Amino acid sequence: MKGSSTLLLAAATLLCACGLAAGEDDNEFFMDFLQTLLVGDPEELYSGPLSKYEVNADCREALAELKSCIDGLQPAHKAELIKLLVVVLG
């Protein structure tokens, strides 16, 4: 679970560092972003939750690396992360 928490923390930190999360819809944005990161493909990030933002090349690289790490998780671990998201943000 330590690795899973680290991935979620890294995703949240990345968003804050890139200055993407602001406004009243933070919970909805984070839920969409993290769910897409967990089960979607990289292009879905840019056409979905990040579509209204200009994501620079460094942030795209970081997202690609984070997505690669998440894709390497066992399916059961991904399922547990999704359950956590539903509890925390739902």
PDB file of C-alpha atoms in Angstrom, residues 6-62:
ATOM      1  CA  THR A   6       3.190   7.267  -3.144  1.00  0.00           C
ATOM      2  CA  LEU A   7       1.681   7.184  -6.641  1.00  0.00           C
ATOM      3  CA  LEU A   8      -1.407   9.101  -5.534  1.00  0.00           C
ATOM      4  CA  LEU A   9       0.730  11.625  -3.689  1.00  0.00           C
ATOM      5  CA  ALA A  10       2.964  12.009  -6.743  1.00  0.00           C
ATOM      6  CA  ALA A  11      -0.070  12.616  -8.968  1.00  0.00           C
ATOM      7  CA  ALA A  12      -1.482  15.244  -6.611  1.00  0.00           C
ATOM      8  CA  THR A  13       1.917  16.915  -6.255  1.00  0.00           C
ATOM      9  CA  LEU A  14       2.377  16.924 -10.007  1.00  0.00           C
ATOM     10  CA  LEU A  15      -0.958  18.644 -10.517  1.00  0.00           C
ATOM     11  CA  CYS A  16      -0.222  21.267  -7.897  1.00  0.00           C
ATOM     12  CA  ALA A  17       3.275  21.865  -9.272  1.00  0.00           C
ATOM     13  CA  CYS A  18       1.873  22.299 -12.773  1.00  0.00           C
ATOM     14  CA  GLY A  19      -0.733  24.691 -11.444  1.00  0.00           C
ATOM     15  CA  LEU A  20      -3.627  22.759 -12.959  1.00  0.00           C
ATOM     16  CA  ALA A  21      -6.031  22.354 -10.071  1.00  0.00           C
ATOM     17  CA  ALA A  22      -7.987  25.454  -9.102  1.00  0.00           C
ATOM     18  CA  GLY A  23     -11.574  26.443  -8.478  1.00  0.00           C
ATOM     19  CA  GLU A  24     -14.642  24.833  -7.003  1.00  0.00           C
ATOM     20  CA  ASP A  25     -14.536  21.600  -9.034  1.00  0.00           C
ATOM     21  CA  ASP A  26     -11.305  20.269  -7.522  1.00  0.00           C
ATOM     22  CA  ASN A  27     -12.828  17.007  -6.292  1.00  0.00           C
ATOM     23  CA  GLU A  28     -14.441  16.279  -9.652  1.00  0.00           C
ATOM     24  CA  PHE A  29     -11.251  17.182 -11.515  1.00  0.00           C
ATOM     25  CA  PHE A  30      -9.062  15.016  -9.264  1.00  0.00           C
ATOM     26  CA  MET A  31     -11.471  12.097  -9.498  1.00  0.00           C
ATOM     27  CA  ASP A  32     -11.586  12.304 -13.312  1.00  0.00           C
ATOM     28  CA  PHE A  33      -7.835  12.824 -13.574  1.00  0.00           C
ATOM     29  CA  LEU A  34      -6.837  10.013 -11.241  1.00  0.00           C
ATOM     30  CA  GLN A  35      -9.395   7.592 -12.637  1.00  0.00           C
ATOM     31  CA  THR A  36      -8.188   8.301 -16.177  1.00  0.00           C
ATOM     32  CA  LEU A  37      -4.603   7.920 -15.002  1.00  0.00           C
ATOM     33  CA  LEU A  38      -5.444   4.544 -13.479  1.00  0.00           C
ATOM     34  CA  VAL A  39      -7.569   3.003 -16.232  1.00  0.00           C
ATOM     35  CA  GLY A  40      -7.284   5.207 -19.320  1.00  0.00           C
ATOM     36  CA  ASP A  41      -4.567   5.759 -21.859  1.00  0.00           C
ATOM     37  CA  PRO A  42      -2.260   8.799 -21.941  1.00  0.00           C
ATOM     38  CA  GLU A  43      -4.176  10.528 -24.745  1.00  0.00           C
ATOM     39  CA  GLU A  44      -7.386  10.319 -22.707  1.00  0.00           C
ATOM     40  CA  LEU A  45      -5.715  12.520 -20.096  1.00  0.00           C
ATOM     41  CA  TYR A  46      -5.222  15.303 -22.634  1.00  0.00           C
ATOM     42  CA  SER A  47      -8.614  14.964 -24.324  1.00  0.00           C
ATOM     43  CA  GLY A  48     -10.412  14.518 -20.987  1.00  0.00           C
ATOM     44  CA  PRO A  49      -9.535  16.063 -17.618  1.00  0.00           C
ATOM     45  CA  LEU A  50      -6.599  18.096 -18.912  1.00  0.00           C
ATOM     46  CA  SER A  51      -8.314  19.325 -22.091  1.00  0.00           C
ATOM     47  CA  LYS A  52      -8.791  22.883 -20.796  1.00  0.00           C
ATOM     48  CA  TYR A  53      -5.167  23.259 -19.762  1.00  0.00           C
ATOM     49  CA  GLU A  54      -1.954  23.805 -21.644  1.00  0.00           C
ATOM     50  CA  VAL A  55       0.331  21.028 -20.413  1.00  0.00           C
ATOM     51  CA  ASN A  56       3.999  21.751 -21.082  1.00  0.00           C
ATOM     52  CA  ALA A  57       6.491  19.173 -22.359  1.00  0.00           C
ATOM     53  CA  ASP A  58       8.093  18.545 -18.945  1.00  0.00           C
ATOM     54  CA  CYS A  59       4.701  17.915 -17.349  1.00  0.00           C
ATOM     55  CA  ARG A  60       3.762  15.578 -20.240  1.00  0.00           C
ATOM     56  CA  GLU A  61       6.980  13.623 -19.642  1.00  0.00           C
ATOM     57  CA  ALA A  62       6.231  13.371 -15.936  1.00  0.00           C
TER      58      ALA A  62
END
